[in-house]
Amino acid sequence: MGNIHKFVADFTKLGDTPTWSIGASNSVSHIALIRTVTGFALYFDQRDISMAPRLLLDREWEPHVTTALRGLVHAGDRCVNVGANVGYHALWMARLAGPEGSVYAFEPRTEVHQLLARNVRINGLLNVTSVCAALGREKGRGSLTVPEREHGGAACEPFDWGCTRVMCSGDEVPILTLDAHRAPIDVLLLDVEGAERDIWIGGQCTIGASK
């Protein structure tokens, strides 16, 4: 942990395109740390072939979503991000919502959620709550399937991953409902590999009470 703290301290002194591999001095870790174009420190898994190349080369992920959120999220908004991955969009939503707003970020994969929680802490975002769970139509538990080398992707229901090899993660994760959130929301961002309908069904009361 001391090494990580030193890297974080040194990170603030770096230039426009810093990248650190976090690990022992005699090894190369698969966890990298960058400063995104939106100004956040971000840990992520370099083995993720979908997200890592864009983050390493461009320091951004899905810029069209970033642009859309800029127009959708306002100060004081209550936001929910389902399938938050390591938190790239959740961090941005937190900044836009400000200290009077809130973000609940749901990510079911344990190792990915750990990076999400770390990213929330390192950026000092007190208005973000990260939850290690999936959302669905009813409360329960489910087994995750994940595409090989796409560490942020996961589904509790059958999903067509195309030509990508699919593996069972071995993780049985809690499944919550949007209605269990028990509060109106202003912005809902989903990246859930085909589970949108189930989340909608499990969130009718919340959606109905939201503006």
PDB file of C-alpha atoms in Angstrom:
ATOM      1  CA  MET A   1       0.000   0.000   0.000  1.00  0.00           C
ATOM      2  CA  GLY A   2       2.909   2.335   0.650  1.00  0.00           C
ATOM      3  CA  ASN A   3       4.068   1.967  -2.953  1.00  0.00           C
ATOM      4  CA  ILE A   4       0.622   2.897  -4.227  1.00  0.00           C
ATOM      5  CA  HIS A   5       0.504   5.992  -2.048  1.00  0.00           C
ATOM      6  CA  LYS A   6       3.905   7.041  -3.393  1.00  0.00           C
ATOM      7  CA  PHE A   7       2.705   6.556  -6.964  1.00  0.00           C
ATOM      8  CA  VAL A   8      -0.355   8.679  -6.226  1.00  0.00           C
ATOM      9  CA  ALA A   9       1.810  11.426  -4.755  1.00  0.00           C
ATOM     10  CA  ASP A  10       4.156  11.340  -7.739  1.00  0.00           C
ATOM     11  CA  PHE A  11       1.230  11.197 -10.155  1.00  0.00           C
ATOM     12  CA  THR A  12       0.188  14.756  -9.370  1.00  0.00           C
ATOM     13  CA  LYS A  13       3.559  15.977 -10.628  1.00  0.00           C
ATOM     14  CA  LEU A  14       3.299  14.322 -14.039  1.00  0.00           C
ATOM     15  CA  GLY A  15       2.587  15.978 -17.356  1.00  0.00           C
ATOM     16  CA  ASP A  16      -0.311  15.679 -19.763  1.00  0.00           C
ATOM     17  CA  THR A  17      -0.053  11.962 -20.587  1.00  0.00           C
ATOM     18  CA  PRO A  18       1.065  10.076 -17.466  1.00  0.00           C
ATOM     19  CA  THR A  19       0.739   6.313 -17.209  1.00  0.00           C
ATOM     20  CA  TRP A  20       1.896   4.245 -14.250  1.00  0.00           C
ATOM     21  CA  SER A  21       1.874   0.491 -13.763  1.00  0.00           C
ATOM     22  CA  ILE A  22       1.134  -0.216 -10.134  1.00  0.00           C
ATOM     23  CA  GLY A  23       3.043  -3.144  -8.657  1.00  0.00           C
ATOM     24  CA  ALA A  24       6.280  -4.228  -7.097  1.00  0.00           C
ATOM     25  CA  SER A  25       9.396  -2.566  -8.453  1.00  0.00           C
ATOM     26  CA  ASN A  26      10.604  -5.826 -10.015  1.00  0.00           C
ATOM     27  CA  SER A  27       7.348  -6.706 -11.751  1.00  0.00           C
ATOM     28  CA  VAL A  28       4.871  -5.225 -14.193  1.00  0.00           C
ATOM     29  CA  SER A  29       1.303  -5.025 -12.955  1.00  0.00           C
ATOM     30  CA  HIS A  30      -1.784  -5.161 -15.134  1.00  0.00           C
ATOM     31  CA  ILE A  31      -3.278  -2.183 -13.270  1.00  0.00           C
ATOM     32  CA  ALA A  32      -2.496   1.218 -14.792  1.00  0.00           C
ATOM     33  CA  LEU A  33      -3.095   4.738 -13.535  1.00  0.00           C
ATOM     34  CA  ILE A  34      -3.682   7.693 -15.868  1.00  0.00           C
ATOM     35  CA  ARG A  35      -5.010  11.233 -15.777  1.00  0.00           C
ATOM     36  CA  THR A  36      -8.089  11.356 -18.028  1.00  0.00           C
ATOM     37  CA  VAL A  37      -8.927  14.221 -20.381  1.00  0.00           C
ATOM     38  CA  THR A  38     -11.672  15.147 -17.921  1.00  0.00           C
ATOM     39  CA  GLY A  39      -9.048  15.589 -15.207  1.00  0.00           C
ATOM     40  CA  PHE A  40      -9.608  12.510 -13.062  1.00  0.00           C
ATOM     41  CA  ALA A  41      -7.058   9.998 -11.815  1.00  0.00           C
ATOM     42  CA  LEU A  42      -8.213   6.618 -13.093  1.00  0.00           C
ATOM     43  CA  TYR A  43      -7.077   3.089 -12.296  1.00  0.00           C
ATOM     44  CA  PHE A  44      -7.978   0.446 -14.889  1.00  0.00           C
ATOM     45  CA  ASP A  45      -7.013  -3.038 -16.055  1.00  0.00           C
ATOM     46  CA  GLN A  46      -4.598  -2.976 -18.999  1.00  0.00           C
ATOM     47  CA  ARG A  47      -5.747  -6.466 -20.017  1.00  0.00           C
ATOM     48  CA  ASP A  48      -9.178  -5.152 -21.040  1.00  0.00           C
ATOM     49  CA  ILE A  49      -8.937  -5.085 -24.844  1.00  0.00           C
ATOM     50  CA  SER A  50     -12.062  -2.938 -25.255  1.00  0.00           C
ATOM     51  CA  MET A  51     -11.347  -0.072 -22.869  1.00  0.00           C
ATOM     52  CA  ALA A  52      -7.599  -0.071 -22.185  1.00  0.00           C
ATOM     53  CA  PRO A  53      -6.356   0.910 -25.682  1.00  0.00           C
ATOM     54  CA  ARG A  54      -8.526   4.039 -25.755  1.00  0.00           C
ATOM     55  CA  LEU A  55      -7.541   5.032 -22.231  1.00  0.00           C
ATOM     56  CA  LEU A  56      -3.835   4.479 -22.864  1.00  0.00           C
ATOM     57  CA  LEU A  57      -3.764   6.270 -26.231  1.00  0.00           C
ATOM     58  CA  ASP A  58      -6.411   8.976 -25.838  1.00  0.00           C
ATOM     59  CA  ARG A  59      -7.022   9.151 -22.070  1.00  0.00           C
ATOM     60  CA  GLU A  60     -10.769   9.069 -22.701  1.00  0.00           C
ATOM     61  CA  TRP A  61     -13.585   6.562 -23.077  1.00  0.00           C
ATOM     62  CA  GLU A  62     -16.805   7.009 -25.082  1.00  0.00           C
ATOM     63  CA  PRO A  63     -16.478  10.772 -25.602  1.00  0.00           C
ATOM     64  CA  HIS A  64     -19.986  10.876 -27.085  1.00  0.00           C
ATOM     65  CA  VAL A  65     -21.358   9.767 -23.705  1.00  0.00           C
ATOM     66  CA  THR A  66     -19.275  12.409 -21.925  1.00  0.00           C
ATOM     67  CA  THR A  67     -20.730  15.062 -24.242  1.00  0.00           C
ATOM     68  CA  ALA A  68     -24.291  13.831 -23.757  1.00  0.00           C
ATOM     69  CA  LEU A  69     -23.945  13.790 -19.967  1.00  0.00           C
ATOM     70  CA  ARG A  70     -22.715  17.383 -20.014  1.00  0.00           C
ATOM     71  CA  GLY A  71     -26.135  18.404 -21.296  1.00  0.00           C
ATOM     72  CA  LEU A  72     -28.152  16.003 -19.148  1.00  0.00           C
ATOM     73  CA  VAL A  73     -26.653  16.215 -15.657  1.00  0.00           C
ATOM     74  CA  HIS A  74     -27.107  19.426 -13.706  1.00  0.00           C
ATOM     75  CA  ALA A  75     -26.047  20.626 -10.268  1.00  0.00           C
ATOM     76  CA  GLY A  76     -27.965  18.810  -7.553  1.00  0.00           C
ATOM     77  CA  ASP A  77     -29.106  15.932  -9.776  1.00  0.00           C
ATOM     78  CA  ARG A  78     -29.519  12.420  -8.401  1.00  0.00           C
ATOM     79  CA  CYS A  79     -27.827  10.009 -10.784  1.00  0.00           C
ATOM     80  CA  VAL A  80     -27.615   6.233 -11.107  1.00  0.00           C
ATOM     81  CA  ASN A  81     -24.974   4.493 -13.253  1.00  0.00           C
ATOM     82  CA  VAL A  82     -25.621   0.771 -13.759  1.00  0.00           C
ATOM     83  CA  GLY A  83     -22.726  -1.185 -15.218  1.00  0.00           C
ATOM     84  CA  ALA A  84     -20.322   1.510 -14.083  1.00  0.00           C
ATOM     85  CA  ASN A  85     -17.144  -0.451 -14.863  1.00  0.00           C
ATOM     86  CA  VAL A  86     -14.168   1.383 -13.292  1.00  0.00           C
ATOM     87  CA  GLY A  87     -16.159   4.594 -13.014  1.00  0.00           C
ATOM     88  CA  TYR A  88     -15.113   6.747 -15.979  1.00  0.00           C
ATOM     89  CA  HIS A  89     -18.650   8.078 -16.512  1.00  0.00           C
ATOM     90  CA  ALA A  90     -19.617   7.962 -12.824  1.00  0.00           C
ATOM     91  CA  LEU A  91     -16.764  10.327 -11.944  1.00  0.00           C
ATOM     92  CA  TRP A  92     -17.863  12.760 -14.638  1.00  0.00           C
ATOM     93  CA  MET A  93     -21.483  12.610 -13.484  1.00  0.00           C
ATOM     94  CA  ALA A  94     -20.341  13.309  -9.933  1.00  0.00           C
ATOM     95  CA  ARG A  95     -18.547  16.463 -11.013  1.00  0.00           C
ATOM     96  CA  LEU A  96     -21.535  17.688 -13.026  1.00  0.00           C
ATOM     97  CA  ALA A  97     -23.990  16.947 -10.193  1.00  0.00           C
ATOM     98  CA  GLY A  98     -21.761  18.707  -7.681  1.00  0.00           C
ATOM     99  CA  PRO A  99     -21.702  18.325  -3.897  1.00  0.00           C
ATOM    100  CA  GLU A 100     -25.475  18.777  -3.642  1.00  0.00           C
ATOM    101  CA  GLY A 101     -26.062  15.941  -6.092  1.00  0.00           C
ATOM    102  CA  SER A 102     -25.355  12.229  -5.848  1.00  0.00           C
ATOM    103  CA  VAL A 103     -24.258   9.271  -7.934  1.00  0.00           C
ATOM    104  CA  TYR A 104     -24.958   5.604  -7.195  1.00  0.00           C
ATOM    105  CA  ALA A 105     -22.626   3.450  -9.283  1.00  0.00           C
ATOM    106  CA  PHE A 106     -23.435  -0.269  -9.611  1.00  0.00           C
ATOM    107  CA  GLU A 107     -20.820  -2.754 -10.853  1.00  0.00           C
ATOM    108  CA  PRO A 108     -21.257  -6.517 -10.309  1.00  0.00           C
ATOM    109  CA  ARG A 109     -17.729  -7.859 -10.917  1.00  0.00           C
ATOM    110  CA  THR A 110     -15.760  -7.815  -7.674  1.00  0.00           C
ATOM    111  CA  GLU A 111     -12.350  -6.981  -9.154  1.00  0.00           C
ATOM    112  CA  VAL A 112     -13.799  -4.252 -11.372  1.00  0.00           C
ATOM    113  CA  HIS A 113     -15.804  -2.793  -8.488  1.00  0.00           C
ATOM    114  CA  GLN A 114     -12.614  -2.616  -6.430  1.00  0.00           C
ATOM    115  CA  LEU A 115     -11.100  -0.361  -9.112  1.00  0.00           C
ATOM    116  CA  LEU A 116     -14.302   1.688  -9.214  1.00  0.00           C
ATOM    117  CA  ALA A 117     -14.201   2.204  -5.445  1.00  0.00           C
ATOM    118  CA  ARG A 118     -10.517   3.074  -5.601  1.00  0.00           C
ATOM    119  CA  ASN A 119     -11.177   5.669  -8.312  1.00  0.00           C
ATOM    120  CA  VAL A 120     -13.910   7.266  -6.215  1.00  0.00           C
ATOM    121  CA  ARG A 121     -11.545   7.498  -3.232  1.00  0.00           C
ATOM    122  CA  ILE A 122      -8.483   8.786  -5.068  1.00  0.00           C
ATOM    123  CA  ASN A 123     -10.535  11.613  -6.578  1.00  0.00           C
ATOM    124  CA  GLY A 124     -12.083  12.536  -3.241  1.00  0.00           C
ATOM    125  CA  LEU A 125     -15.677  12.273  -4.483  1.00  0.00           C
ATOM    126  CA  LEU A 126     -17.901  12.231  -1.435  1.00  0.00           C
ATOM    127  CA  ASN A 127     -21.097  12.300  -3.497  1.00  0.00           C
ATOM    128  CA  VAL A 128     -20.509   8.865  -5.080  1.00  0.00           C
ATOM    129  CA  THR A 129     -21.658   5.566  -3.594  1.00  0.00           C
ATOM    130  CA  SER A 130     -20.314   2.444  -5.292  1.00  0.00           C
ATOM    131  CA  VAL A 131     -22.258  -0.806  -4.967  1.00  0.00           C
ATOM    132  CA  CYS A 132     -20.956  -4.262  -5.934  1.00  0.00           C
ATOM    133  CA  ALA A 133     -24.177  -5.681  -7.389  1.00  0.00           C
ATOM    134  CA  ALA A 134     -26.143  -6.164 -10.586  1.00  0.00           C
ATOM    135  CA  LEU A 135     -29.636  -4.769 -11.153  1.00  0.00           C
ATOM    136  CA  GLY A 136     -32.567  -6.738 -12.507  1.00  0.00           C
ATOM    137  CA  ARG A 137     -36.332  -7.220 -12.423  1.00  0.00           C
ATOM    138  CA  GLU A 138     -36.319  -8.783  -8.943  1.00  0.00           C
ATOM    139  CA  LYS A 139     -33.987  -9.252  -6.021  1.00  0.00           C
ATOM    140  CA  GLY A 140     -31.895 -12.408  -6.016  1.00  0.00           C
ATOM    141  CA  ARG A 141     -28.514 -13.790  -7.039  1.00  0.00           C
ATOM    142  CA  GLY A 142     -27.054 -14.700 -10.418  1.00  0.00           C
ATOM    143  CA  SER A 143     -23.937 -16.144 -12.008  1.00  0.00           C
ATOM    144  CA  LEU A 144     -21.947 -13.874 -14.307  1.00  0.00           C
ATOM    145  CA  THR A 145     -20.723 -14.676 -17.778  1.00  0.00           C
ATOM    146  CA  VAL A 146     -17.947 -12.479 -19.131  1.00  0.00           C
ATOM    147  CA  PRO A 147     -16.287 -12.049 -22.521  1.00  0.00           C
ATOM    148  CA  GLU A 148     -12.646 -13.109 -22.575  1.00  0.00           C
ATOM    149  CA  ARG A 149     -10.268 -10.155 -22.076  1.00  0.00           C
ATOM    150  CA  GLU A 150     -13.095  -7.622 -21.789  1.00  0.00           C
ATOM    151  CA  HIS A 151     -12.866  -7.236 -18.042  1.00  0.00           C
ATOM    152  CA  GLY A 152     -15.632  -4.662 -17.723  1.00  0.00           C
ATOM    153  CA  GLY A 153     -18.230  -6.722 -19.580  1.00  0.00           C
ATOM    154  CA  ALA A 154     -20.527  -9.074 -17.702  1.00  0.00           C
ATOM    155  CA  ALA A 155     -24.058 -10.424 -17.917  1.00  0.00           C
ATOM    156  CA  CYS A 156     -26.282 -12.446 -15.587  1.00  0.00           C
ATOM    157  CA  GLU A 157     -28.621 -13.369 -18.466  1.00  0.00           C
ATOM    158  CA  PRO A 158     -27.671 -15.030 -21.782  1.00  0.00           C
ATOM    159  CA  PHE A 159     -26.099 -12.404 -24.033  1.00  0.00           C
ATOM    160  CA  ASP A 160     -24.679 -12.586 -27.560  1.00  0.00           C
ATOM    161  CA  TRP A 161     -21.045 -11.568 -27.234  1.00  0.00           C
ATOM    162  CA  GLY A 162     -20.440 -12.113 -30.968  1.00  0.00           C
ATOM    163  CA  CYS A 163     -17.257 -13.945 -31.868  1.00  0.00           C
ATOM    164  CA  THR A 164     -15.679 -13.311 -28.491  1.00  0.00           C
ATOM    165  CA  ARG A 165     -15.029 -16.345 -26.319  1.00  0.00           C
ATOM    166  CA  VAL A 166     -17.339 -16.377 -23.312  1.00  0.00           C
ATOM    167  CA  MET A 167     -16.295 -17.585 -19.897  1.00  0.00           C
ATOM    168  CA  CYS A 168     -18.114 -18.096 -16.619  1.00  0.00           C
ATOM    169  CA  SER A 169     -16.485 -15.848 -14.052  1.00  0.00           C
ATOM    170  CA  GLY A 170     -17.427 -18.156 -11.206  1.00  0.00           C
ATOM    171  CA  ASP A 171     -18.888 -15.155  -9.395  1.00  0.00           C
ATOM    172  CA  GLU A 172     -22.371 -15.395  -7.961  1.00  0.00           C
ATOM    173  CA  VAL A 173     -23.433 -11.814  -7.441  1.00  0.00           C
ATOM    174  CA  PRO A 174     -26.335 -10.119  -5.692  1.00  0.00           C
ATOM    175  CA  ILE A 175     -29.056  -8.778  -7.968  1.00  0.00           C
ATOM    176  CA  LEU A 176     -30.936  -5.740  -6.696  1.00  0.00           C
ATOM    177  CA  THR A 177     -33.761  -3.718  -8.219  1.00  0.00           C
ATOM    178  CA  LEU A 178     -33.869  -0.064  -9.094  1.00  0.00           C
ATOM    179  CA  ASP A 179     -36.916   0.251  -6.846  1.00  0.00           C
ATOM    180  CA  ALA A 180     -34.743  -0.843  -3.892  1.00  0.00           C
ATOM    181  CA  HIS A 181     -32.914   2.464  -4.385  1.00  0.00           C
ATOM    182  CA  ARG A 182     -36.028   4.042  -2.803  1.00  0.00           C
ATOM    183  CA  ALA A 183     -35.462   7.540  -4.164  1.00  0.00           C
ATOM    184  CA  PRO A 184     -36.383   9.465  -7.311  1.00  0.00           C
ATOM    185  CA  ILE A 185     -33.585   9.851  -9.843  1.00  0.00           C
ATOM    186  CA  ASP A 186     -32.849  12.502 -12.427  1.00  0.00           C
ATOM    187  CA  VAL A 187     -30.395  10.698 -14.706  1.00  0.00           C
ATOM    188  CA  LEU A 188     -30.099   6.947 -15.321  1.00  0.00           C
ATOM    189  CA  LEU A 189     -27.116   5.650 -17.314  1.00  0.00           C
ATOM    190  CA  LEU A 190     -27.173   1.964 -18.296  1.00  0.00           C
ATOM    191  CA  ASP A 191     -24.421  -0.197 -19.770  1.00  0.00           C
ATOM    192  CA  VAL A 192     -25.835  -3.604 -18.964  1.00  0.00           C
ATOM    193  CA  GLU A 193     -25.388  -5.961 -21.930  1.00  0.00           C
ATOM    194  CA  GLY A 194     -29.056  -6.519 -22.745  1.00  0.00           C
ATOM    195  CA  ALA A 195     -30.516  -6.291 -19.233  1.00  0.00           C
ATOM    196  CA  GLU A 196     -32.226  -2.941 -19.860  1.00  0.00           C
ATOM    197  CA  ARG A 197     -35.738  -4.426 -19.949  1.00  0.00           C
ATOM    198  CA  ASP A 198     -35.273  -6.274 -16.651  1.00  0.00           C
ATOM    199  CA  ILE A 199     -33.944  -3.138 -14.956  1.00  0.00           C
ATOM    200  CA  TRP A 200     -36.885  -1.143 -16.327  1.00  0.00           C
ATOM    201  CA  ILE A 201     -39.368  -3.704 -14.973  1.00  0.00           C
ATOM    202  CA  GLY A 202     -37.630  -3.715 -11.586  1.00  0.00           C
ATOM    203  CA  GLY A 203     -37.672   0.066 -11.423  1.00  0.00           C
ATOM    204  CA  GLN A 204     -41.244   1.038 -12.268  1.00  0.00           C
ATOM    205  CA  CYS A 205     -41.957   2.773  -8.960  1.00  0.00           C
ATOM    206  CA  THR A 206     -38.685   4.696  -9.015  1.00  0.00           C
ATOM    207  CA  ILE A 207     -39.062   5.694 -12.649  1.00  0.00           C
ATOM    208  CA  GLY A 208     -42.669   6.734 -12.090  1.00  0.00           C
ATOM    209  CA  ALA A 209     -41.664   8.929  -9.149  1.00  0.00           C
ATOM    210  CA  SER A 210     -38.828  10.583 -11.082  1.00  0.00           C
ATOM    211  CA  LYS A 211     -39.148  13.667 -13.205  1.00  0.00           C
TER     212      LYS A 211
END
